[in-house]
Tab-separated table of C-alpha atoms in Angstrom:
chain	number	residue	atom	x	y	z
P	1	MET	CA	-0.080	0.337	-0.075
P	2	SER	CA	1.452	3.384	-0.999
P	3	ASN	CA	2.021	6.393	1.492
P	4	LYS	CA	-0.833	8.354	-0.534
P	5	GLN	CA	-3.308	5.467	0.470
P	6	VAL	CA	-2.336	5.338	4.059
P	7	PRO	CA	-4.755	7.345	6.490
P	8	TYR	CA	-2.964	10.440	7.640
P	9	SER	CA	-3.444	13.930	7.790
P	10	ASN	CA	0.129	15.829	7.489
P	11	GLU	CA	-1.849	19.124	8.218
P	12	ALA	CA	-3.831	18.258	11.493
P	13	GLU	CA	-0.264	16.648	12.748
P	14	ARG	CA	1.734	19.665	12.029
P	15	GLY	CA	-1.353	22.039	13.436
P	16	PHE	CA	-1.241	20.088	16.617
P	17	LEU	CA	2.344	20.306	16.966
P	18	GLY	CA	2.752	23.521	16.356
P	19	SER	CA	-0.220	24.413	18.613
P	20	ILE	CA	2.233	23.045	21.576
P	21	LEU	CA	5.159	25.213	20.455
P	22	LEU	CA	3.011	28.162	20.432
P	23	ASP	CA	1.393	27.216	23.642
P	24	SER	CA	2.632	24.840	26.171
P	25	SER	CA	-0.730	24.650	27.962
P	26	ARG	CA	-2.448	23.268	24.893
P	27	PHE	CA	-1.247	19.890	26.676
P	28	ASP	CA	-3.675	19.754	29.093
P	29	LYS	CA	-6.114	20.347	26.702
P	30	ASN	CA	-5.421	17.162	25.164
P	31	LEU	CA	-4.187	14.880	27.727
P	32	ASP	CA	-5.083	11.396	25.924
P	33	VAL	CA	-2.949	12.137	23.131
P	34	GLN	CA	-0.461	9.568	22.315
P	35	ALA	CA	2.482	9.545	20.826
P	36	ASP	CA	1.510	6.326	18.098
P	37	TRP	CA	-1.065	8.306	17.124
P	38	PHE	CA	1.034	10.313	14.505
P	39	TYR	CA	2.323	8.699	11.191
P	40	GLU	CA	5.472	10.936	10.902
P	41	ASN	CA	8.290	9.448	12.977
P	42	LYS	CA	9.712	12.515	13.252
P	43	HIS	CA	6.081	14.103	14.680
P	44	GLN	CA	6.199	11.432	17.130
P	45	LEU	CA	9.215	11.832	18.292
P	46	LEU	CA	9.057	15.481	18.734
P	47	PHE	CA	5.568	15.021	20.624
P	48	LYS	CA	7.693	12.189	23.466
P	49	THR	CA	10.014	14.914	23.954
P	50	LEU	CA	7.636	18.143	24.707
P	51	LYS	CA	5.569	15.768	26.470
P	52	GLU	CA	8.838	15.047	28.102
P	53	MET	CA	9.152	18.773	29.124
P	54	LYS	CA	5.908	18.849	30.256
P	55	GLU	CA	6.356	16.335	32.878
P	56	LYS	CA	9.207	17.242	34.216
P	57	LEU	CA	7.990	20.807	34.680
P	58	ILE	CA	10.777	22.503	32.366
P	59	THR	CA	9.270	25.993	31.285
P	60	MET	CA	8.241	25.902	27.446
P	61	ASP	CA	9.104	28.463	25.539
P	62	ALA	CA	10.967	28.856	22.224
P	63	VAL	CA	14.385	28.994	23.398
P	64	THR	CA	13.991	26.333	25.882
P	65	ILE	CA	12.675	23.893	23.518
P	66	PHE	CA	15.447	24.166	21.162
P	67	ASN	CA	17.866	24.079	24.014
P	68	TYR	CA	16.276	20.801	25.394
P	69	LEU	CA	15.913	19.120	21.958
P	70	THR	CA	19.190	19.678	21.601
P	71	GLU	CA	20.826	18.142	24.495
P	72	GLN	CA	18.979	15.223	24.303
P	73	ASN	CA	20.397	15.346	20.438
P	74	VAL	CA	16.590	14.776	18.777
P	75	ILE	CA	17.095	18.345	16.946
P	76	ASN	CA	18.584	16.797	13.456
P	77	ARG	CA	16.051	13.837	13.671
P	78	ILE	CA	13.439	16.353	13.612
P	79	GLY	CA	14.127	18.352	10.934
P	80	GLY	CA	16.068	21.019	12.760
P	81	SER	CA	15.472	24.720	14.521
P	82	ASP	CA	14.262	25.401	10.907
P	83	TYR	CA	11.305	22.726	10.894
P	84	LEU	CA	10.032	24.385	14.543
P	85	LEU	CA	9.950	27.407	13.044
P	86	GLU	CA	7.948	26.093	10.301
P	87	LEU	CA	5.575	24.701	12.642
P	88	GLN	CA	5.154	28.184	14.760
P	89	GLU	CA	4.795	29.878	11.798
P	90	SER	CA	2.112	27.894	9.596
P	91	ILE	CA	-0.472	27.778	12.559
P	92	ILE	CA	-2.491	30.889	13.679
P	93	ILE	CA	-4.796	30.147	16.139
P	94	PRO	CA	-3.387	27.210	18.908
P	95	ASN	CA	-7.087	27.121	20.023
P	96	HIS	CA	-7.450	24.678	17.166
P	97	SER	CA	-5.694	21.939	18.807
P	98	LYS	CA	-8.168	19.670	20.134
P	99	HIS	CA	-9.872	19.517	16.045
P	100	TYR	CA	-6.712	19.064	15.083
P	101	ALA	CA	-6.052	16.278	17.865
P	102	LEU	CA	-9.554	14.676	17.000
P	103	ILE	CA	-8.362	14.297	12.986
P	104	ILE	CA	-5.200	12.443	14.424
P	105	LYS	CA	-6.834	10.062	16.329
P	106	GLU	CA	-9.298	9.158	13.828
P	107	LYS	CA	-7.045	8.350	11.282
P	108	TYR	CA	-4.580	6.716	13.620
P	109	LYS	CA	-7.786	4.246	14.233
P	110	LEU	CA	-8.351	4.167	10.791
P	111	ARG	CA	-4.358	2.683	9.752
P	112	CYS	CA	-5.148	0.228	13.311
P	113	GLU	CA	-8.130	-1.191	11.164
P	114	ILE	CA	-6.360	-1.333	8.142
P	115	ASP	CA	-3.432	-3.105	10.155
P	116	ILE	CA	-6.314	-5.791	11.720
P	117	LEU	CA	-7.900	-6.551	8.429
P	118	SER	CA	-5.140	-7.175	6.965
P	119	ASP	CA	-3.797	-9.796	9.605
P	120	GLY	CA	-6.899	-11.249	8.760
P	121	ILE	CA	-6.700	-11.563	5.035
P	122	ARG	CA	-3.117	-13.047	5.273
P	123	SER	CA	-4.924	-15.392	8.074
P	124	CYS	CA	-7.454	-16.777	5.209
P	125	TYR	CA	-5.221	-17.101	2.621
P	126	ASP	CA	-2.929	-19.471	5.114
P	127	GLY	CA	-6.376	-21.405	5.668
P	128	GLU	CA	-7.447	-20.275	9.577
P	129	SER	CA	-10.722	-18.021	9.710
P	130	ALA	CA	-10.026	-14.703	11.165
P	131	SER	CA	-13.461	-13.400	11.787
P	132	GLU	CA	-13.597	-13.582	15.102
P	133	SER	CA	-10.020	-12.354	15.966
P	134	ILE	CA	-11.008	-9.189	13.674
P	135	VAL	CA	-14.117	-8.385	15.384
P	136	GLY	CA	-12.041	-9.042	18.907
P	137	ARG	CA	-9.446	-6.948	17.496
P	138	LEU	CA	-11.700	-4.288	16.231
P	139	ILE	CA	-13.546	-3.756	19.433
P	140	GLY	CA	-9.921	-2.789	21.191
P	141	THR	CA	-9.673	0.039	18.753
P	142	SER	CA	-13.043	0.756	19.914
P	143	ASP	CA	-13.968	4.488	21.226
P	144	ASP	CA	-13.686	3.805	24.966
P	145	ASP	CA	-11.473	6.580	26.507
P	146	LYS	CA	-14.146	7.510	29.117
P	147	LYS	CA	-13.046	7.479	32.508
P	148	GLU	CA	-13.652	4.540	34.843
P	149	LEU	CA	-16.711	5.821	37.281
P	150	SER	CA	-16.177	5.602	40.933
P	151	PHE	CA	-19.384	3.864	43.066
P	152	ASN	CA	-20.016	7.409	44.404
P	153	GLU	CA	-19.296	9.021	41.158
P	154	LEU	CA	-21.999	6.879	39.704
P	155	GLY	CA	-24.925	7.486	42.166
P	156	GLU	CA	-24.344	11.305	42.074
P	157	LYS	CA	-24.275	10.790	37.768
P	158	PHE	CA	-27.627	8.596	38.488
P	159	ILE	CA	-29.497	11.229	40.565
P	160	HIS	CA	-28.440	14.050	38.510
P	161	ASP	CA	-29.783	12.175	35.383
P	162	CYS	CA	-33.178	11.286	37.191
P	163	GLU	CA	-33.297	15.098	37.973
P	164	THR	CA	-32.948	15.989	34.364
P	165	ASN	CA	-34.878	13.495	32.873
P	166	ASN	CA	-31.629	11.765	31.083
P	167	THR	CA	-32.223	8.316	32.344
P	168	GLY	CA	-32.882	6.999	28.869
P	169	ASN	CA	-32.656	7.928	25.009
P	170	PHE	CA	-34.945	5.651	22.617
P	171	ALA	CA	-38.546	5.489	23.084
P	172	TRP	CA	-40.896	2.566	22.876
P	173	PRO	CA	-43.310	2.951	19.752
P	174	PHE	CA	-46.136	3.527	21.772
P	175	GLU	CA	-46.560	6.867	23.764
P	176	GLU	CA	-48.144	5.064	26.622
P	177	TRP	CA	-45.657	2.637	27.165
P	178	THR	CA	-42.423	5.458	27.186
P	179	ASN	CA	-44.517	7.421	29.618
P	180	ARG	CA	-45.117	3.823	31.812
P	181	LEU	CA	-41.363	2.418	32.027
P	182	GLY	CA	-39.619	5.622	30.509
P	183	LYS	CA	-37.251	5.708	27.695
P	184	ILE	CA	-34.937	2.567	27.149
P	185	LYS	CA	-31.213	3.165	27.718
P	186	GLN	CA	-29.575	0.637	27.009
P	187	ASP	CA	-31.166	-2.856	27.645
P	188	LEU	CA	-30.696	-6.190	25.763
P	189	ILE	CA	-34.544	-6.720	24.951
P	190	LEU	CA	-35.476	-10.072	23.864
P	191	ILE	CA	-39.386	-9.591	21.693
P	192	SER	CA	-40.889	-13.119	22.271
P	193	ALA	CA	-43.555	-14.247	19.808
P	194	PRO	CA	-44.831	-17.738	18.422
P	195	ARG	CA	-44.700	-17.519	15.071
P	196	SER	CA	-47.209	-15.405	12.503
P	197	THR	CA	-48.112	-13.332	15.970
P	198	GLY	CA	-46.157	-10.244	14.246
P	199	LYS	CA	-42.872	-9.823	15.949
P	200	THR	CA	-41.277	-8.783	12.790
P	201	ALA	CA	-44.133	-6.251	12.122
P	202	PHE	CA	-43.623	-4.983	16.002
P	203	ALA	CA	-39.822	-4.231	15.254
P	204	ILE	CA	-40.701	-2.640	11.696
P	205	GLN	CA	-43.197	-0.421	13.332
P	206	HIS	CA	-40.699	0.632	16.417
P	207	MET	CA	-37.771	1.363	13.734
P	208	ILE	CA	-39.787	3.931	11.894
P	209	HIS	CA	-40.716	5.058	15.056
P	210	ALA	CA	-37.009	5.953	15.530
P	211	HIS	CA	-36.176	6.716	12.448
P	212	ARG	CA	-38.732	9.860	12.398
P	213	ASN	CA	-37.637	11.010	16.252
P	214	LYS	CA	-34.197	10.949	13.903
P	215	GLN	CA	-32.281	8.220	15.378
P	216	ARG	CA	-30.910	5.519	13.513
P	217	VAL	CA	-31.780	2.173	14.253
P	218	PRO	CA	-29.484	-0.200	11.883
P	219	PHE	CA	-31.720	-4.112	11.299
P	220	CYS	CA	-29.844	-6.893	11.291
P	221	SER	CA	-32.710	-8.885	9.215
P	222	ILE	CA	-31.000	-12.640	8.851
P	223	GLU	CA	-34.811	-14.322	8.057
P	224	MET	CA	-35.968	-11.958	5.625
P	225	LEU	CA	-34.161	-10.390	2.471
P	226	LYS	CA	-34.768	-6.896	2.010
P	227	GLU	CA	-37.025	-7.348	-0.943
P	228	GLU	CA	-39.391	-9.551	1.487
P	229	LEU	CA	-39.602	-6.862	3.888
P	230	LEU	CA	-40.009	-3.706	1.586
P	231	PRO	CA	-44.067	-4.425	1.180
P	232	ARG	CA	-44.081	-4.444	5.364
P	233	TYR	CA	-42.348	-1.513	5.056
P	234	ILE	CA	-44.741	0.375	2.546
P	235	ALA	CA	-47.604	-0.962	4.734
P	236	MET	CA	-47.118	0.297	7.768
P	237	TYR	CA	-45.966	3.836	6.264
P	238	GLY	CA	-48.328	4.003	3.493
P	239	GLN	CA	-51.305	2.045	5.624
P	240	LEU	CA	-52.145	-0.053	2.730
P	241	ASN	CA	-53.013	-3.398	2.165
P	242	THR	CA	-49.799	-4.557	0.044
P	243	LEU	CA	-51.161	-8.637	0.201
P	244	MET	CA	-53.926	-7.053	-1.598
P	245	MET	CA	-52.075	-5.303	-3.772
P	246	ARG	CA	-49.644	-8.041	-4.908
P	247	THR	CA	-52.350	-11.101	-5.498
P	248	ARG	CA	-55.263	-9.088	-7.297
P	249	PRO	CA	-55.711	-10.421	-9.999
P	250	CYS	CA	-56.123	-6.941	-11.865
P	251	GLY	CA	-53.654	-5.214	-10.457
P	252	CYS	CA	-53.408	-2.833	-7.923
P	253	THR	CA	-55.694	0.509	-8.045
P	254	LYS	CA	-54.513	4.053	-9.015
P	255	ASP	CA	-54.737	5.326	-5.836
P	256	GLU	CA	-52.559	2.410	-4.030
P	257	SER	CA	-50.276	2.893	-6.406
P	258	GLU	CA	-50.202	6.272	-5.545
P	259	ARG	CA	-49.923	6.159	-1.744
P	260	ALA	CA	-47.420	3.253	-1.732
P	261	LYS	CA	-44.786	6.046	-4.175
P	262	GLU	CA	-45.648	8.452	-1.636
P	263	ALA	CA	-44.416	5.510	1.289
P	264	MET	CA	-41.510	5.120	-0.570
P	265	LYS	CA	-40.577	9.000	-0.478
P	266	GLY	CA	-40.966	8.703	3.240
P	267	LEU	CA	-39.426	5.520	3.287
P	268	LYS	CA	-36.377	7.079	1.743
P	269	GLU	CA	-36.036	10.331	3.784
P	270	LEU	CA	-36.001	8.201	6.856
P	271	ASP	CA	-32.794	6.473	5.299
P	272	LEU	CA	-33.439	3.331	6.581
P	273	VAL	CA	-30.302	0.775	7.174
P	274	ILE	CA	-31.173	-2.631	6.663
P	275	ARG	CA	-28.543	-5.239	6.090
P	276	ASP	CA	-29.771	-8.787	4.630
P	277	LYS	CA	-28.535	-12.289	4.303
P	278	SER	CA	-26.723	-14.985	6.347
P	279	MET	CA	-24.712	-13.954	9.061
P	280	SER	CA	-22.884	-15.882	12.191
P	281	ILE	CA	-22.455	-14.361	15.588
P	282	SER	CA	-19.110	-12.766	14.374
P	283	ASP	CA	-20.748	-11.231	11.198
P	284	ILE	CA	-23.331	-9.701	13.616
P	285	LYS	CA	-20.567	-7.854	16.177
P	286	GLY	CA	-18.691	-6.674	13.568
P	287	TYR	CA	-21.887	-5.148	11.743
P	288	CYS	CA	-22.900	-3.300	14.873
P	289	ILE	CA	-19.800	-2.588	15.880
P	290	ARG	CA	-18.965	-0.203	12.383
P	291	GLU	CA	-22.469	1.071	12.709
P	292	TRP	CA	-22.214	1.898	15.989
P	293	ARG	CA	-19.248	4.310	15.517
P	294	ASN	CA	-21.631	5.970	12.464
P	295	LYS	CA	-23.968	7.075	15.739
P	296	ALA	CA	-26.389	4.282	15.711
P	297	ASP	CA	-28.907	4.846	18.405
P	298	ALA	CA	-29.944	1.282	19.101
P	299	PHE	CA	-30.056	-2.355	16.969
P	300	PHE	CA	-32.903	-4.525	15.721
P	301	ILE	CA	-31.894	-8.568	14.945
P	302	ASP	CA	-34.231	-10.838	13.170
P	303	ASN	CA	-33.586	-13.153	14.572
P	304	LEU	CA	-32.109	-15.529	16.968
P	305	LEU	CA	-33.114	-18.841	15.535
P	306	THR	CA	-31.668	-17.873	12.393
P	307	ILE	CA	-27.915	-16.484	13.167
P	308	SER	CA	-25.947	-19.122	11.469
P	309	ASP	CA	-22.965	-20.947	13.116
P	310	GLY	CA	-20.136	-19.773	11.910
P	311	GLY	CA	-19.229	-23.264	10.601
P	312	LYS	CA	-18.177	-23.428	14.080
P	313	GLN	CA	-18.922	-26.948	15.414
P	314	TYR	CA	-20.959	-26.784	19.100
P	315	GLN	CA	-21.514	-29.601	21.196
P	316	SER	CA	-25.329	-29.025	21.245
P	317	LYS	CA	-27.949	-25.828	20.560
P	318	THR	CA	-27.832	-24.867	23.971
P	319	ILE	CA	-24.096	-24.478	23.678
P	320	MET	CA	-24.504	-22.569	20.866
P	321	TYR	CA	-27.505	-19.931	21.892
P	322	ASP	CA	-24.982	-19.563	25.151
P	323	ASP	CA	-22.349	-18.450	23.377
P	324	PHE	CA	-24.665	-16.537	21.196
P	325	ILE	CA	-26.432	-14.687	24.103
P	326	ARG	CA	-23.047	-13.892	25.242
P	327	ASN	CA	-21.664	-12.193	22.036
P	328	LEU	CA	-24.536	-10.429	22.186
P	329	LEU	CA	-24.645	-9.069	25.839
P	330	ASP	CA	-20.879	-8.795	25.189
P	331	LEU	CA	-22.315	-5.752	22.094
P	332	ARG	CA	-24.806	-4.049	24.212
P	333	ASN	CA	-21.699	-3.720	26.635
P	334	ILE	CA	-19.463	-1.948	24.615
P	335	THR	CA	-22.022	-0.202	22.551
P	336	LYS	CA	-23.706	1.089	25.414
P	337	VAL	CA	-27.506	1.819	23.158
P	338	PRO	CA	-30.283	-0.433	23.020
P	339	LEU	CA	-30.521	-4.312	21.432
P	340	PHE	CA	-33.298	-5.983	20.804
P	341	LEU	CA	-33.314	-9.438	19.800
P	342	LEU	CA	-36.778	-11.201	17.798
P	343	CYS	CA	-36.971	-14.753	19.144
P	344	HIS	CA	-39.618	-17.643	19.522
P	345	PRO	CA	-40.902	-19.419	22.607
P	346	ASN	CA	-41.239	-22.616	23.424
P	347	GLU	CA	-45.205	-23.588	22.270
P	348	GLU	CA	-45.656	-25.625	25.692
P	349	THR	CA	-44.504	-22.901	28.146
P	350	LEU	CA	-44.075	-19.534	26.375
P	351	ARG	CA	-40.916	-18.689	28.035
P	352	VAL	CA	-37.712	-18.584	25.479
P	353	SER	CA	-36.583	-21.800	23.959
P	354	TRP	CA	-33.038	-23.366	23.941
P	355	SER	CA	-31.005	-22.121	26.559
P	356	LYS	CA	-31.695	-20.607	29.908
P	357	ASP	CA	-28.523	-18.034	29.506
P	358	VAL	CA	-30.707	-16.551	26.538
P	359	GLU	CA	-33.580	-15.424	29.593
P	360	ASN	CA	-31.329	-15.107	32.255
P	361	LEU	CA	-28.945	-12.331	30.571
P	362	ALA	CA	-31.126	-10.659	29.240
P	363	ASP	CA	-32.331	-7.329	30.666
P	364	GLN	CA	-36.362	-7.231	29.371
P	365	ILE	CA	-38.131	-10.054	27.056
P	366	ILE	CA	-41.310	-9.125	25.880
P	367	LEU	CA	-43.380	-11.905	25.217
P	368	LEU	CA	-46.452	-11.161	22.417
P	369	TYR	CA	-48.906	-13.660	21.765
P	370	THR	CA	-52.577	-13.955	20.577
P	371	VAL	CA	-55.866	-13.678	22.436
P	372	PRO	CA	-57.134	-17.208	22.036
P	373	GLU	CA	-61.120	-17.308	21.761
P	374	GLU	CA	-60.877	-18.734	25.514
P	375	GLY	CA	-58.771	-16.377	26.806
P	376	ILE	CA	-55.789	-16.650	28.513
P	377	ARG	CA	-54.569	-16.479	32.534
P	378	ILE	CA	-51.887	-14.115	32.945
P	379	GLN	CA	-50.668	-13.615	36.414
P	380	GLY	CA	-53.674	-14.620	37.844
P	381	LYS	CA	-56.108	-12.703	35.402
P	382	THR	CA	-57.749	-14.124	32.398
P	383	ILE	CA	-57.875	-11.698	29.684
P	384	MET	CA	-60.956	-12.506	27.460
P	385	PRO	CA	-60.427	-11.675	23.181
P	386	ARG	CA	-61.791	-8.216	22.133
P	387	TYR	CA	-63.959	-7.532	19.544
P	388	ASP	CA	-64.273	-3.922	19.218
P	389	THR	CA	-60.654	-3.918	17.476
P	390	ILE	CA	-60.074	-3.668	14.213
P	391	GLY	CA	-57.193	-6.552	13.841
P	392	THR	CA	-56.204	-8.975	16.252
P	393	HIS	CA	-56.360	-8.848	20.014
P	394	VAL	CA	-52.424	-9.540	20.957
P	395	VAL	CA	-51.074	-9.007	24.689
P	396	ALA	CA	-48.015	-8.145	25.597
P	397	ARG	CA	-46.405	-9.251	28.513
P	398	TRP	CA	-43.019	-8.139	29.986
P	399	GLN	CA	-42.176	-11.141	30.955
P	400	LYS	CA	-38.872	-9.810	32.753
P	401	ASN	CA	-37.586	-6.453	33.508
P	402	ARG	CA	-34.839	-6.521	35.057
P	403	ASN	CA	-34.829	-2.486	35.538
P	404	GLY	CA	-38.541	-2.235	35.959
P	405	GLU	CA	-41.881	-3.341	36.137
P	406	SER	CA	-43.399	-6.037	34.068
P	407	PRO	CA	-46.567	-5.052	32.736
P	408	ILE	CA	-49.460	-6.149	30.799
P	409	ALA	CA	-50.784	-4.434	27.464
P	410	SER	CA	-53.553	-4.886	25.362
P	411	LEU	CA	-52.744	-4.042	21.519
P	412	ASP	CA	-54.795	-4.337	18.349
P	413	PHE	CA	-52.545	-5.903	15.816
P	414	ILE	CA	-54.050	-4.604	12.419
P	415	LYS	CA	-51.924	-7.247	10.099
P	416	GLU	CA	-53.127	-5.868	6.791
P	417	HIS	CA	-51.203	-2.524	7.782
P	418	GLN	CA	-48.546	-4.203	9.587
P	419	THR	CA	-49.066	-1.613	12.292
P	420	TYR	CA	-49.706	-2.425	16.318
P	421	LYS	CA	-52.090	0.452	18.345
P	422	HIS	CA	-51.901	0.585	21.872
P	423	LEU	CA	-54.867	-0.275	23.741
P	424	ASN	CA	-54.815	-0.261	27.151
P	425	TRP	CA	-53.158	-1.990	30.275
P	426	GLU	CA	-54.273	-5.120	31.700
P	427	ASP	CA	-52.287	-5.094	34.904
C-alpha cells in the first residue's frame, strides 16, 4: 500500500504540534493524545520530547524547547530548528489543537483497522478463519476512552440523570409505553412471539418510529431479504394492504399505486439501514460495531434462530445459543445502546427456547401473544379476546424487566397494515 493511500493528515499533525509549540498549555486540553497516533516518525519523536518537558515541569518557550531538543540529540531527527519555526509560523490559532487532535486520532484508528484487516486476510489465505479475531481486535480500537466512574460518582450521575430526565434515550413505539416505563437506555431486549404473531411487524414499526424521531437504527434481517421486507415497510408507513396489491388479479388500484409511491418517498427520507442475508454471531458483532461508530442509537436483529453457527461445530444447540447471547451481551456492553433480539418461545411454556442463559442474561423479555377464543390467564387474571378491535387482539406481556416493572398491555394488531396500536394496560 502506498503512502498516498494510508489514512494520514500531515496538516493536522503539523497543526497540533505547532499549537503546542506556541502554547504549552494546550497539553492540558489534550491529555489523551498518544505519540503513536502520529504517522510521521519525526512528529512522534517531537511529541514525546515535548511531553517529557511538560512532565518534568520545564518551562517551555522557543529557547528552552530548542535547547532541550539539542541536549537530547533530537533536534536534527525532527528536521532541525528551521522545521520548528516552520511549525510555529504555519499555525495562527492554537485553540484549534482539540480539532487537530480529533483528526489525528481518527486517522490513527483507521490505520489500526487496516492492519487488523490485513492480518485477517493473510490468515484466510493461510486457511485459517479470522472473523472472531478481527472482531475482537476491532473492539479493542473502539472509542472507549471515558474514565471509569467510581461508585460514588455513579451515584451522583444517577441522581443527576433523574433530575434532568436523562435516564434513557430510546423511546418505545407507543407513547403510553414510554410514559409508563420511561425511555430505554442500554438494555438487551428479547421480543418473543410464536410464528406469524407479528414480531417482525412490531420491530419495523418501532424502527420507523425511531427514524421519524431522527434516530438511526440498523436492522440485521437474517430471516427475510430486503425484497421480502419492503412490502411490510410500505404497508406500515403508508397504511396500505400490500398483500392485496400483490395478489389482486387485476392489479393494484391507481390510489394504491400513488399511496405506495408516497410511502416510498417517506421511507427514503428516513434513511433506513438494513442488512440482510446470512450472518454469524461474529458478523453481527462486526457489523453493529461499525454502525455504532456511525452513530447508531439502537439495533434490531431478526432473529435468534436464524443466526449462523459460522462453521463452528458446537456440541449442542444449548451451547451454541449460550455463546450467541453472551456475544450479544458483550455487544450491548461495548455499544451501550439498546439491542433488540427477536426470538421464538417454547410452544408449551411460552418461555424463550433453547437456553437458560438466553433468558438469564436478557434485561427485558416481552412476549407477544394472540389472545385465543377461550382467553388467556396471566398473573392470576383472565384476559378475554376483544371484538371491538380493527385487527387481532394481542397481549404484550413483560416476562422480565430487570430495571423496572413487568406490565401487561393489550394491543390491536392490524395485520393488513403491519401496525400495532396500544389499547390499554391490563395489570
